[in-house]
PDB file of C-alpha atoms and ligand atoms in Angstrom:
ATOM      1  CA  MET A   1     -37.408  37.120 -42.490  1.00 54.00           C
ATOM      2  CA  ASN A   2     -37.222  33.495 -41.611  1.00 57.00           C
ATOM      3  CA  ASP A   3     -37.058  31.461 -39.107  1.00 55.00           C
ATOM      4  CA  GLN A   4     -33.489  30.255 -39.856  1.00 63.00           C
ATOM      5  CA  VAL A   5     -32.269  33.518 -38.804  1.00 84.00           C
ATOM      6  CA  ALA A   6     -34.535  35.197 -36.223  1.00 92.00           C
ATOM      7  CA  ILE A   7     -33.558  37.054 -33.499  1.00 97.00           C
ATOM      8  CA  GLN A   8     -33.933  34.998 -30.358  1.00 97.00           C
ATOM      9  CA  GLY A   9     -34.563  37.863 -27.855  1.00 98.00           C
ATOM     10  CA  LEU A  10     -32.093  40.346 -25.798  1.00 98.00           C
ATOM     11  CA  HIS A  11     -29.077  39.581 -25.342  1.00 98.00           C
ATOM     12  CA  HIS A  12     -27.930  42.270 -23.141  1.00 98.00           C
ATOM     13  CA  VAL A  13     -28.458  46.115 -22.222  1.00 98.00           C
ATOM     14  CA  THR A  14     -25.793  48.546 -21.873  1.00 98.00           C
ATOM     15  CA  ALA A  15     -26.047  51.603 -19.529  1.00 98.00           C
ATOM     16  CA  ILE A  16     -23.495  54.601 -18.398  1.00 98.00           C
ATOM     17  CA  ALA A  17     -23.049  54.582 -14.754  1.00 98.00           C
ATOM     18  CA  GLY A  18     -20.875  57.551 -12.155  1.00 97.00           C
ATOM     19  CA  ASP A  19     -18.753  55.768  -9.642  1.00 97.00           C
ATOM     20  CA  PRO A  20     -17.841  51.974 -10.820  1.00 97.00           C
ATOM     21  CA  GLN A  21     -17.240  50.792  -7.333  1.00 97.00           C
ATOM     22  CA  ARG A  22     -20.913  51.862  -6.345  1.00 97.00           C
ATOM     23  CA  ASN A  23     -22.107  50.252  -9.494  1.00 98.00           C
ATOM     24  CA  VAL A  24     -20.200  46.948  -8.866  1.00 97.00           C
ATOM     25  CA  ARG A  25     -21.604  46.957  -5.324  1.00 96.00           C
ATOM     26  CA  PHE A  26     -24.864  47.619  -5.768  1.00 98.00           C
ATOM     27  CA  TYR A  27     -25.415  45.006  -8.658  1.00 98.00           C
ATOM     28  CA  THR A  28     -23.349  42.063  -7.170  1.00 96.00           C
ATOM     29  CA  GLU A  29     -23.764  42.775  -3.494  1.00 96.00           C
ATOM     30  CA  ILE A  30     -27.807  43.958  -3.799  1.00 97.00           C
ATOM     31  CA  LEU A  31     -29.431  42.426  -6.928  1.00 98.00           C
ATOM     32  CA  GLY A  32     -26.752  39.763  -6.628  1.00 97.00           C
ATOM     33  CA  LEU A  33     -26.318  39.409 -10.045  1.00 97.00           C
ATOM     34  CA  ARG A  34     -22.826  37.698 -11.193  1.00 97.00           C
ATOM     35  CA  LEU A  35     -19.168  39.793 -12.008  1.00 97.00           C
ATOM     36  CA  VAL A  36     -18.485  37.843 -15.257  1.00 97.00           C
ATOM     37  CA  LYS A  37     -16.354  40.592 -16.859  1.00 98.00           C
ATOM     38  CA  ARG A  38     -14.577  43.301 -15.765  1.00 97.00           C
ATOM     39  CA  THR A  39     -12.782  45.002 -19.221  1.00 98.00           C
ATOM     40  CA  VAL A  40     -12.263  48.500 -21.032  1.00 97.00           C
ATOM     41  CA  ASN A  41     -14.545  49.496 -23.390  1.00 96.00           C
ATOM     42  CA  PHE A  42     -12.906  48.497 -26.358  1.00 95.00           C
ATOM     43  CA  ASP A  43     -13.792  51.676 -28.177  1.00 92.00           C
ATOM     44  CA  ASP A  44     -12.675  53.752 -25.172  1.00 93.00           C
ATOM     45  CA  PRO A  45     -10.068  52.008 -22.973  1.00 94.00           C
ATOM     46  CA  GLY A  46      -9.953  54.563 -20.663  1.00 93.00           C
ATOM     47  CA  THR A  47     -13.178  53.527 -19.186  1.00 95.00           C
ATOM     48  CA  TYR A  48     -14.372  50.335 -17.957  1.00 97.00           C
ATOM     49  CA  HIS A  49     -16.680  48.022 -19.302  1.00 98.00           C
ATOM     50  CA  LEU A  50     -18.443  45.189 -16.555  1.00 98.00           C
ATOM     51  CA  TYR A  51     -20.504  43.172 -17.483  1.00 98.00           C
ATOM     52  CA  TYR A  52     -23.090  41.403 -14.651  1.00 98.00           C
ATOM     53  CA  GLY A  53     -25.344  38.678 -15.165  1.00 98.00           C
ATOM     54  CA  ASP A  54     -25.969  35.122 -14.443  1.00 96.00           C
ATOM     55  CA  SER A  55     -23.648  32.244 -13.415  1.00 95.00           C
ATOM     56  CA  HIS A  56     -21.833  31.831 -16.847  1.00 95.00           C
ATOM     57  CA  GLY A  57     -23.177  35.101 -18.279  1.00 97.00           C
ATOM     58  CA  ARG A  58     -25.363  33.787 -20.673  1.00 97.00           C
ATOM     59  CA  PRO A  59     -27.206  36.084 -23.420  1.00 98.00           C
ATOM     60  CA  GLY A  60     -30.337  37.421 -22.114  1.00 98.00           C
ATOM     61  CA  THR A  61     -29.104  37.546 -18.588  1.00 98.00           C
ATOM     62  CA  LEU A  62     -26.889  41.033 -19.103  1.00 98.00           C
ATOM     63  CA  LEU A  63     -26.479  43.888 -17.724  1.00 98.00           C
ATOM     64  CA  THR A  64     -23.492  45.968 -18.804  1.00 98.00           C
ATOM     65  CA  PHE A  65     -21.843  49.418 -17.810  1.00 98.00           C
ATOM     66  CA  PHE A  66     -19.776  52.135 -18.839  1.00 97.00           C
ATOM     67  CA  PRO A  67     -18.552  53.874 -16.100  1.00 97.00           C
ATOM     68  CA  TRP A  68     -18.344  57.804 -16.696  1.00 95.00           C
ATOM     69  CA  PRO A  69     -17.365  58.979 -13.488  1.00 92.00           C
ATOM     70  CA  GLN A  70     -17.063  62.886 -14.594  1.00 91.00           C
ATOM     71  CA  ALA A  71     -20.176  62.318 -16.345  1.00 93.00           C
ATOM     72  CA  ARG A  72     -23.264  64.290 -15.894  1.00 95.00           C
ATOM     73  CA  PRO A  73     -26.631  62.907 -15.047  1.00 96.00           C
ATOM     74  CA  GLY A  74     -28.608  61.899 -18.235  1.00 97.00           C
ATOM     75  CA  ARG A  75     -32.278  62.287 -18.772  1.00 95.00           C
ATOM     76  CA  VAL A  76     -34.740  59.606 -19.969  1.00 95.00           C
ATOM     77  CA  GLY A  77     -37.068  61.159 -22.739  1.00 95.00           C
ATOM     78  CA  ALA A  78     -38.315  59.695 -26.434  1.00 96.00           C
ATOM     79  CA  GLY A  79     -35.806  57.653 -28.566  1.00 96.00           C
ATOM     80  CA  GLN A  80     -34.768  56.072 -25.360  1.00 97.00           C
ATOM     81  CA  VAL A  81     -35.182  52.774 -23.304  1.00 98.00           C
ATOM     82  CA  ALA A  82     -37.307  54.065 -20.447  1.00 97.00           C
ATOM     83  CA  ALA A  83     -36.778  50.782 -17.528  1.00 98.00           C
ATOM     84  CA  THR A  84     -34.773  47.311 -18.073  1.00 98.00           C
ATOM     85  CA  ALA A  85     -36.850  44.848 -16.095  1.00 98.00           C
ATOM     86  CA  PHE A  86     -35.109  41.383 -14.704  1.00 98.00           C
ATOM     87  CA  THR A  87     -37.552  38.295 -14.334  1.00 98.00           C
ATOM     88  CA  ILE A  88     -37.830  37.102 -10.579  1.00 97.00           C
ATOM     89  CA  PRO A  89     -39.969  33.930  -9.309  1.00 97.00           C
ATOM     90  CA  VAL A  90     -43.585  35.180  -8.237  1.00 95.00           C
ATOM     91  CA  SER A  91     -42.829  33.677  -5.149  1.00 96.00           C
ATOM     92  CA  ALA A  92     -39.697  35.763  -4.229  1.00 97.00           C
ATOM     93  CA  LEU A  93     -41.989  39.448  -4.654  1.00 96.00           C
ATOM     94  CA  ASP A  94     -42.354  39.934  -0.959  1.00 97.00           C
ATOM     95  CA  TYR A  95     -38.487  38.843  -0.914  1.00 98.00           C
ATOM     96  CA  TRP A  96     -37.170  41.680  -2.947  1.00 98.00           C
ATOM     97  CA  GLN A  97     -39.449  44.532  -1.845  1.00 98.00           C
ATOM     98  CA  GLY A  98     -37.941  43.756   1.747  1.00 98.00           C
ATOM     99  CA  ARG A  99     -34.384  43.842   0.778  1.00 98.00           C
ATOM    100  CA  LEU A 100     -34.765  46.526  -1.810  1.00 98.00           C
ATOM    101  CA  ARG A 101     -36.067  48.789   0.850  1.00 98.00           C
ATOM    102  CA  ALA A 102     -33.729  47.336   3.598  1.00 98.00           C
ATOM    103  CA  HIS A 103     -30.908  49.049   1.842  1.00 97.00           C
ATOM    104  CA  GLY A 104     -32.622  52.594   2.097  1.00 97.00           C
ATOM    105  CA  ILE A 105     -33.835  51.795  -1.962  1.00 98.00           C
ATOM    106  CA  SER A 106     -36.977  53.706  -2.913  1.00 98.00           C
ATOM    107  CA  VAL A 107     -39.059  51.203  -4.264  1.00 98.00           C
ATOM    108  CA  GLU A 108     -43.144  50.699  -5.681  1.00 97.00           C
ATOM    109  CA  ARG A 109     -45.184  47.933  -6.409  1.00 95.00           C
ATOM    110  CA  ILE A 110     -46.980  49.243  -9.459  1.00 92.00           C
ATOM    111  CA  ALA A 111     -50.247  47.980 -11.062  1.00 85.00           C
ATOM    112  CA  PRO A 112     -50.256  44.622 -12.248  1.00 89.00           C
ATOM    113  CA  ARG A 113     -49.630  44.843 -15.941  1.00 90.00           C
ATOM    114  CA  PHE A 114     -51.250  43.034 -18.494  1.00 88.00           C
ATOM    115  CA  GLY A 115     -54.159  41.631 -16.335  1.00 80.00           C
ATOM    116  CA  GLU A 116     -52.855  39.889 -13.333  1.00 78.00           C
ATOM    117  CA  GLU A 117     -49.976  38.376 -15.220  1.00 82.00           C
ATOM    118  CA  GLU A 118     -46.952  40.679 -14.364  1.00 91.00           C
ATOM    119  CA  VAL A 119     -46.470  42.713 -10.738  1.00 95.00           C
ATOM    120  CA  VAL A 120     -43.670  45.272 -11.299  1.00 97.00           C
ATOM    121  CA  LEU A 121     -40.955  46.417  -8.678  1.00 98.00           C
ATOM    122  CA  SER A 122     -40.210  49.428  -9.939  1.00 98.00           C
ATOM    123  CA  PHE A 123     -36.857  51.317  -8.398  1.00 98.00           C
ATOM    124  CA  GLN A 124     -33.633  52.646  -9.418  1.00 98.00           C
ATOM    125  CA  ASP A 125     -29.952  51.844  -9.212  1.00 98.00           C
ATOM    126  CA  PRO A 126     -27.809  54.702  -7.436  1.00 98.00           C
ATOM    127  CA  ASP A 127     -26.911  56.699 -10.962  1.00 98.00           C
ATOM    128  CA  GLY A 128     -30.638  57.148 -11.189  1.00 98.00           C
ATOM    129  CA  LEU A 129     -31.103  54.084 -13.866  1.00 98.00           C
ATOM    130  CA  GLU A 130     -34.702  53.128 -14.143  1.00 98.00           C
ATOM    131  CA  LEU A 131     -34.803  49.201 -12.969  1.00 98.00           C
ATOM    132  CA  GLU A 132     -37.559  47.162 -12.655  1.00 98.00           C
ATOM    133  CA  LEU A 133     -38.162  43.389 -11.301  1.00 98.00           C
ATOM    134  CA  VAL A 134     -40.972  41.650 -12.559  1.00 97.00           C
ATOM    135  CA  ALA A 135     -42.668  38.356 -10.453  1.00 96.00           C
ATOM    136  CA  HIS A 136     -43.753  36.426 -13.514  1.00 95.00           C
ATOM    137  CA  PRO A 137     -44.818  32.973 -13.834  1.00 93.00           C
ATOM    138  CA  ARG A 138     -42.798  32.050 -16.193  1.00 95.00           C
ATOM    139  CA  ALA A 139     -39.437  32.810 -14.288  1.00 96.00           C
ATOM    140  CA  GLU A 140     -38.761  29.240 -13.411  1.00 93.00           C
ATOM    141  CA  GLU A 141     -37.720  28.612 -17.097  1.00 94.00           C
ATOM    142  CA  ARG A 142     -34.256  30.063 -16.351  1.00 95.00           C
ATOM    143  CA  PRO A 143     -31.819  29.045 -13.583  1.00 93.00           C
ATOM    144  CA  GLY A 144     -30.714  31.486 -10.742  1.00 90.00           C
ATOM    145  CA  TRP A 145     -27.479  31.488  -9.924  1.00 92.00           C
ATOM    146  CA  PRO A 146     -26.740  28.858  -6.970  1.00 90.00           C
ATOM    147  CA  GLU A 147     -23.306  30.326  -5.769  1.00 91.00           C
ATOM    148  CA  GLY A 148     -25.045  33.844  -5.492  1.00 92.00           C
ATOM    149  CA  PRO A 149     -25.507  35.907  -2.282  1.00 93.00           C
ATOM    150  CA  ILE A 150     -29.472  35.692  -2.934  1.00 97.00           C
ATOM    151  CA  PRO A 151     -30.845  32.797  -2.155  1.00 96.00           C
ATOM    152  CA  PRO A 152     -31.298  30.901  -5.493  1.00 95.00           C
ATOM    153  CA  GLU A 153     -35.203  30.204  -5.225  1.00 96.00           C
ATOM    154  CA  TYR A 154     -35.271  34.048  -5.535  1.00 97.00           C
ATOM    155  CA  ALA A 155     -32.974  35.144  -7.804  1.00 98.00           C
ATOM    156  CA  LEU A 156     -32.864  36.816 -10.729  1.00 98.00           C
ATOM    157  CA  ARG A 157     -33.353  35.159 -13.508  1.00 98.00           C
ATOM    158  CA  GLY A 158     -32.289  37.176 -16.582  1.00 98.00           C
ATOM    159  CA  LEU A 159     -33.654  39.992 -18.646  1.00 98.00           C
ATOM    160  CA  HIS A 160     -37.110  40.245 -18.663  1.00 98.00           C
ATOM    161  CA  ALA A 161     -38.014  43.322 -21.665  1.00 98.00           C
ATOM    162  CA  VAL A 162     -36.846  46.685 -21.907  1.00 98.00           C
ATOM    163  CA  THR A 163     -39.323  49.559 -22.258  1.00 98.00           C
ATOM    164  CA  MET A 164     -38.819  51.823 -24.735  1.00 98.00           C
ATOM    165  CA  LEU A 165     -40.411  55.222 -24.849  1.00 97.00           C
ATOM    166  CA  GLU A 166     -41.181  56.764 -28.065  1.00 96.00           C
ATOM    167  CA  ALA A 167     -43.147  60.608 -29.301  1.00 95.00           C
ATOM    168  CA  ILE A 168     -44.462  59.052 -32.316  1.00 95.00           C
ATOM    169  CA  ALA A 169     -45.574  54.693 -32.384  1.00 94.00           C
ATOM    170  CA  GLU A 170     -45.649  54.285 -35.515  1.00 96.00           C
ATOM    171  CA  PRO A 171     -41.683  54.197 -37.641  1.00 97.00           C
ATOM    172  CA  THR A 172     -40.297  51.849 -35.005  1.00 97.00           C
ATOM    173  CA  LEU A 173     -43.502  49.809 -35.116  1.00 97.00           C
ATOM    174  CA  ARG A 174     -43.498  49.065 -38.309  1.00 97.00           C
ATOM    175  CA  PHE A 175     -39.729  48.453 -38.077  1.00 98.00           C
ATOM    176  CA  LEU A 176     -39.871  46.094 -35.620  1.00 98.00           C
ATOM    177  CA  VAL A 177     -42.397  44.021 -37.360  1.00 97.00           C
ATOM    178  CA  GLU A 178     -41.375  44.366 -40.599  1.00 96.00           C
ATOM    179  CA  GLY A 179     -37.956  44.926 -40.271  1.00 96.00           C
ATOM    180  CA  MET A 180     -36.773  42.830 -37.308  1.00 97.00           C
ATOM    181  CA  GLY A 181     -39.808  40.453 -37.560  1.00 97.00           C
ATOM    182  CA  PHE A 182     -40.912  41.189 -33.894  1.00 98.00           C
ATOM    183  CA  ARG A 183     -44.628  40.466 -33.649  1.00 97.00           C
ATOM    184  CA  LEU A 184     -47.486  42.472 -31.686  1.00 97.00           C
ATOM    185  CA  VAL A 185     -48.611  40.380 -28.344  1.00 96.00           C
ATOM    186  CA  GLN A 186     -50.169  42.830 -25.950  1.00 95.00           C
ATOM    187  CA  GLU A 187     -51.505  46.021 -25.644  1.00 94.00           C
ATOM    188  CA  GLU A 188     -52.392  47.825 -22.366  1.00 93.00           C
ATOM    189  CA  GLY A 189     -52.989  52.008 -21.900  1.00 91.00           C
ATOM    190  CA  ASP A 190     -50.184  53.123 -23.960  1.00 92.00           C
ATOM    191  CA  ARG A 191     -47.878  50.261 -23.506  1.00 94.00           C
ATOM    192  CA  VAL A 192     -47.694  47.771 -26.396  1.00 96.00           C
ATOM    193  CA  ARG A 193     -45.253  44.323 -25.924  1.00 97.00           C
ATOM    194  CA  LEU A 194     -43.983  42.813 -29.145  1.00 98.00           C
ATOM    195  CA  ALA A 195     -42.068  39.499 -29.117  1.00 98.00           C
ATOM    196  CA  VAL A 196     -39.369  38.013 -31.043  1.00 98.00           C
ATOM    197  CA  GLY A 197     -37.892  34.626 -31.475  1.00 96.00           C
ATOM    198  CA  ALA A 198     -39.497  32.488 -29.144  1.00 94.00           C
ATOM    199  CA  GLY A 199     -41.084  35.298 -26.943  1.00 95.00           C
ATOM    200  CA  GLY A 200     -41.467  34.839 -23.219  1.00 95.00           C
ATOM    201  CA  PRO A 201     -39.642  36.875 -20.431  1.00 97.00           C
ATOM    202  CA  GLY A 202     -36.124  38.029 -22.222  1.00 98.00           C
ATOM    203  CA  ALA A 203     -37.638  38.178 -25.036  1.00 98.00           C
ATOM    204  CA  TRP A 204     -40.191  40.740 -24.994  1.00 98.00           C
ATOM    205  CA  VAL A 205     -39.831  44.951 -26.326  1.00 98.00           C
ATOM    206  CA  ASP A 206     -42.084  47.000 -24.741  1.00 98.00           C
ATOM    207  CA  LEU A 207     -42.875  50.265 -26.155  1.00 98.00           C
ATOM    208  CA  ARG A 208     -44.568  53.209 -24.904  1.00 97.00           C
ATOM    209  CA  VAL A 209     -46.012  56.284 -26.488  1.00 95.00           C
ATOM    210  CA  ASP A 210     -45.806  59.947 -25.568  1.00 94.00           C
ATOM    211  CA  PRO A 211     -46.537  62.907 -27.948  1.00 94.00           C
ATOM    212  CA  ARG A 212     -45.230  65.426 -25.523  1.00 94.00           C
ATOM    213  CA  MET A 213     -42.042  63.410 -24.491  1.00 92.00           C
ATOM    214  CA  SER A 214     -38.870  65.993 -25.628  1.00 93.00           C
ATOM    215  CA  ARG A 215     -36.015  63.956 -27.054  1.00 94.00           C
ATOM    216  CA  GLY A 216     -34.124  62.255 -23.678  1.00 92.00           C
ATOM    217  CA  ARG A 217     -30.007  62.938 -23.036  1.00 94.00           C
ATOM    218  CA  VAL A 218     -27.967  59.347 -22.993  1.00 94.00           C
ATOM    219  CA  ALA A 219     -25.313  59.903 -19.711  1.00 96.00           C
ATOM    220  CA  VAL A 220     -25.052  58.864 -16.246  1.00 98.00           C
ATOM    221  CA  GLY A 221     -28.295  56.759 -15.283  1.00 98.00           C
ATOM    222  CA  THR A 222     -29.384  55.748 -18.801  1.00 98.00           C
ATOM    223  CA  VAL A 223     -29.362  53.193 -21.422  1.00 98.00           C
ATOM    224  CA  HIS A 224     -26.651  53.019 -24.435  1.00 97.00           C
ATOM    225  CA  HIS A 225     -28.038  50.391 -25.896  1.00 98.00           C
ATOM    226  CA  VAL A 226     -29.615  47.501 -26.306  1.00 98.00           C
ATOM    227  CA  ALA A 227     -28.385  44.267 -27.501  1.00 98.00           C
ATOM    228  CA  TRP A 228     -30.422  41.712 -29.621  1.00 98.00           C
ATOM    229  CA  ARG A 229     -29.213  37.857 -29.877  1.00 98.00           C
ATOM    230  CA  VAL A 230     -28.782  35.933 -33.004  1.00 98.00           C
ATOM    231  CA  ARG A 231     -27.113  32.350 -32.863  1.00 97.00           C
ATOM    232  CA  ASN A 232     -23.868  32.786 -34.895  1.00 97.00           C
ATOM    233  CA  GLU A 233     -22.223  35.024 -37.338  1.00 97.00           C
ATOM    234  CA  ALA A 234     -23.710  33.991 -40.281  1.00 97.00           C
ATOM    235  CA  GLU A 235     -26.917  34.991 -38.923  1.00 97.00           C
ATOM    236  CA  GLN A 236     -25.334  37.967 -37.901  1.00 98.00           C
ATOM    237  CA  GLY A 237     -23.926  38.726 -41.575  1.00 97.00           C
ATOM    238  CA  ALA A 238     -27.594  38.043 -43.353  1.00 97.00           C
ATOM    239  CA  TRP A 239     -29.444  40.417 -40.628  1.00 97.00           C
ATOM    240  CA  ARG A 240     -26.524  43.250 -41.800  1.00 97.00           C
ATOM    241  CA  THR A 241     -27.407  42.388 -45.453  1.00 97.00           C
ATOM    242  CA  ARG A 242     -31.103  42.843 -44.414  1.00 96.00           C
ATOM    243  CA  LEU A 243     -30.812  46.546 -42.250  1.00 97.00           C
ATOM    244  CA  GLN A 244     -28.705  47.770 -45.216  1.00 97.00           C
ATOM    245  CA  ALA A 245     -31.351  47.319 -47.709  1.00 96.00           C
ATOM    246  CA  LEU A 246     -34.130  48.671 -45.780  1.00 95.00           C
ATOM    247  CA  GLY A 247     -31.861  51.778 -46.398  1.00 96.00           C
ATOM    248  CA  LEU A 248     -30.135  51.687 -42.514  1.00 96.00           C
ATOM    249  CA  TYR A 249     -26.711  52.597 -41.538  1.00 97.00           C
ATOM    250  CA  VAL A 250     -25.195  49.710 -39.912  1.00 98.00           C
ATOM    251  CA  THR A 251     -21.671  49.498 -38.965  1.00 98.00           C
ATOM    252  CA  PRO A 252     -19.035  47.026 -39.821  1.00 98.00           C
ATOM    253  CA  VAL A 253     -19.086  43.788 -37.857  1.00 98.00           C
ATOM    254  CA  MET A 254     -16.763  44.641 -34.434  1.00 98.00           C
ATOM    255  CA  ASP A 255     -15.203  42.136 -32.323  1.00 97.00           C
ATOM    256  CA  ARG A 256     -16.033  42.412 -28.880  1.00 97.00           C
ATOM    257  CA  LYS A 257     -14.125  39.596 -27.857  1.00 97.00           C
ATOM    258  CA  TYR A 258     -17.353  37.878 -26.100  1.00 98.00           C
ATOM    259  CA  PHE A 259     -19.311  38.283 -29.003  1.00 98.00           C
ATOM    260  CA  ARG A 260     -19.291  40.072 -32.171  1.00 98.00           C
ATOM    261  CA  SER A 261     -21.492  42.989 -32.647  1.00 98.00           C
ATOM    262  CA  ILE A 262     -23.527  45.117 -35.151  1.00 98.00           C
ATOM    263  CA  TYR A 263     -25.198  48.584 -34.533  1.00 98.00           C
ATOM    264  CA  PHE A 264     -27.550  50.958 -35.816  1.00 98.00           C
ATOM    265  CA  ARG A 265     -30.514  53.155 -34.527  1.00 98.00           C
ATOM    266  CA  GLU A 266     -34.110  52.208 -35.108  1.00 97.00           C
ATOM    267  CA  PRO A 267     -36.362  54.860 -36.129  1.00 96.00           C
ATOM    268  CA  GLY A 268     -37.130  55.982 -32.979  1.00 96.00           C
ATOM    269  CA  GLY A 269     -33.391  56.907 -32.197  1.00 96.00           C
ATOM    270  CA  VAL A 270     -32.801  53.934 -29.695  1.00 97.00           C
ATOM    271  CA  LEU A 271     -29.170  52.451 -30.213  1.00 98.00           C
ATOM    272  CA  PHE A 272     -29.382  48.798 -30.980  1.00 98.00           C
ATOM    273  CA  GLU A 273     -26.850  46.108 -31.749  1.00 98.00           C
ATOM    274  CA  ILE A 274     -26.861  42.537 -32.902  1.00 98.00           C
ATOM    275  CA  ALA A 275     -24.766  40.425 -31.189  1.00 98.00           C
ATOM    276  CA  THR A 276     -23.367  36.955 -31.293  1.00 98.00           C
ATOM    277  CA  ASP A 277     -24.172  34.113 -28.617  1.00 98.00           C
ATOM    278  CA  PRO A 278     -20.973  32.826 -29.176  1.00 97.00           C
ATOM    279  CA  PRO A 279     -18.021  32.150 -28.171  1.00 97.00           C
ATOM    280  CA  GLY A 280     -18.963  33.752 -24.662  1.00 98.00           C
ATOM    281  CA  PHE A 281     -17.638  34.737 -21.248  1.00 97.00           C
ATOM    282  CA  THR A 282     -15.464  31.555 -20.665  1.00 96.00           C
ATOM    283  CA  VAL A 283     -13.408  32.201 -23.971  1.00 96.00           C
ATOM    284  CA  ASP A 284     -10.817  34.059 -21.855  1.00 96.00           C
ATOM    285  CA  GLU A 285     -11.646  33.050 -18.212  1.00 97.00           C
ATOM    286  CA  ALA A 286     -11.880  29.285 -16.711  1.00 96.00           C
ATOM    287  CA  PRO A 287     -16.012  29.799 -15.503  1.00 95.00           C
ATOM    288  CA  GLU A 288     -15.069  29.869 -11.891  1.00 94.00           C
ATOM    289  CA  ARG A 289     -12.693  32.408 -12.271  1.00 95.00           C
ATOM    290  CA  LEU A 290     -15.166  34.738 -14.128  1.00 96.00           C
ATOM    291  CA  GLY A 291     -14.802  38.648 -13.294  1.00 95.00           C
ATOM    292  CA  THR A 292     -12.063  38.589 -10.881  1.00 93.00           C
ATOM    293  CA  GLY A 293      -9.537  40.171 -13.392  1.00 94.00           C
ATOM    294  CA  LEU A 294      -9.323  42.866 -15.727  1.00 96.00           C
ATOM    295  CA  MET A 295      -9.325  41.018 -18.902  1.00 97.00           C
ATOM    296  CA  LEU A 296      -8.508  43.192 -22.219  1.00 97.00           C
ATOM    297  CA  PRO A 297      -8.365  41.982 -25.875  1.00 96.00           C
ATOM    298  CA  PRO A 298      -5.307  41.043 -27.609  1.00 96.00           C
ATOM    299  CA  TRP A 299      -4.884  44.756 -29.230  1.00 95.00           C
ATOM    300  CA  LEU A 300      -5.439  45.951 -26.483  1.00 97.00           C
ATOM    301  CA  GLU A 301      -3.037  43.950 -24.249  1.00 97.00           C
ATOM    302  CA  PRO A 302       0.267  45.294 -25.597  1.00 97.00           C
ATOM    303  CA  LEU A 303      -1.419  48.733 -23.340  1.00 97.00           C
ATOM    304  CA  ARG A 304      -2.139  46.999 -19.919  1.00 97.00           C
ATOM    305  CA  ALA A 305       0.290  49.205 -17.851  1.00 97.00           C
ATOM    306  CA  GLU A 306      -0.752  52.573 -19.476  1.00 97.00           C
ATOM    307  CA  ILE A 307      -4.784  51.389 -18.808  1.00 97.00           C
ATOM    308  CA  GLU A 308      -4.649  49.961 -15.316  1.00 96.00           C
ATOM    309  CA  ALA A 309      -2.812  53.349 -14.362  1.00 96.00           C
ATOM    310  CA  ALA A 310      -5.072  55.459 -15.912  1.00 94.00           C
ATOM    311  CA  LEU A 311      -8.372  53.249 -14.253  1.00 95.00           C
ATOM    312  CA  PRO A 312      -9.948  53.705 -11.050  1.00 93.00           C
ATOM    313  CA  PRO A 313      -9.028  51.086  -8.567  1.00 90.00           C
ATOM    314  CA  LEU A 314     -11.810  49.040  -8.011  1.00 93.00           C
ATOM    315  CA  MET A 315     -12.505  46.250  -4.951  1.00 88.00           C
ATOM    316  CA  ILE A 316     -14.287  43.336  -6.163  1.00 84.00           C
ATOM    317  CA  SER A 317     -15.943  40.575  -3.595  1.00 73.00           C
ATOM    318  CA  THR A 318     -14.944  37.282  -4.878  1.00 58.00           C
ATOM    319  CA  ILE A 319     -18.362  35.492  -4.812  1.00 51.00           C
TER     320      ILE A 319
HETATM  321 ZN1  LIG B   1     -23.571  46.040 -26.494  1.00 64.47          ZN
END
């Protein structure tokens, strides 16, 4: 794939939560992300879709959730994302370890990865979703949210990488490299790191292989899909054609209001999305108002009263 249409890195990661209120509290008050959009799952408007990110919800900073309060817990296994990582500055490591512990969260500082380059704090959100904060020298390339609840010098700097778990490496590895333009950059133990676009924090995927691992189950506390960035709809169209030529089933382009999306599965089973950078989260709310209203796409607006009545109430602290 030529550089003109190269994938730029992670756009967002979407996971399943249980109680939406608990989810909002954890990600805004403890992790200090900004709730940049409160909407519904366009494919299931009885469910919220909550987007967290940096000050503007820039692609590459977004973790989003479908809260399914009645659903059972999922299980991480082969063909799934095993951990979602955010970048933090190296100077923020002790701050975050202390902060998470002070909130009663069990956090583990695991052995540095890739030599001494990455120090990782590993913990779970209230639904059991595996998260990591990775202290990295390149964290300063992206800004923290200056108005957030965390001192900006310690704030999360966007997605770092996702770790995919597979029972067999080869089909996924080959697809990422030959099909999607990733390149192998590091290898350590059972972990292989691939980069895309310019590489670096936010443009990495780690592959972990465990042949004994059975398939997982996507439900509460697990990742639903991983979205990769392209710059515009023309590039997305080129990817759709290319992926179909490789024999994959790729969905038609879907209007997600804040971006356009296509979906397909990588050979190991992880659901992938390719999402456009534009138009972004300020398309229907001013930057200073992001996340304050329940926003609906035009085709669901006529059903607003029914949708609002069916959704569980949500208290949003406006920071
Ligand atoms: Zn998505």
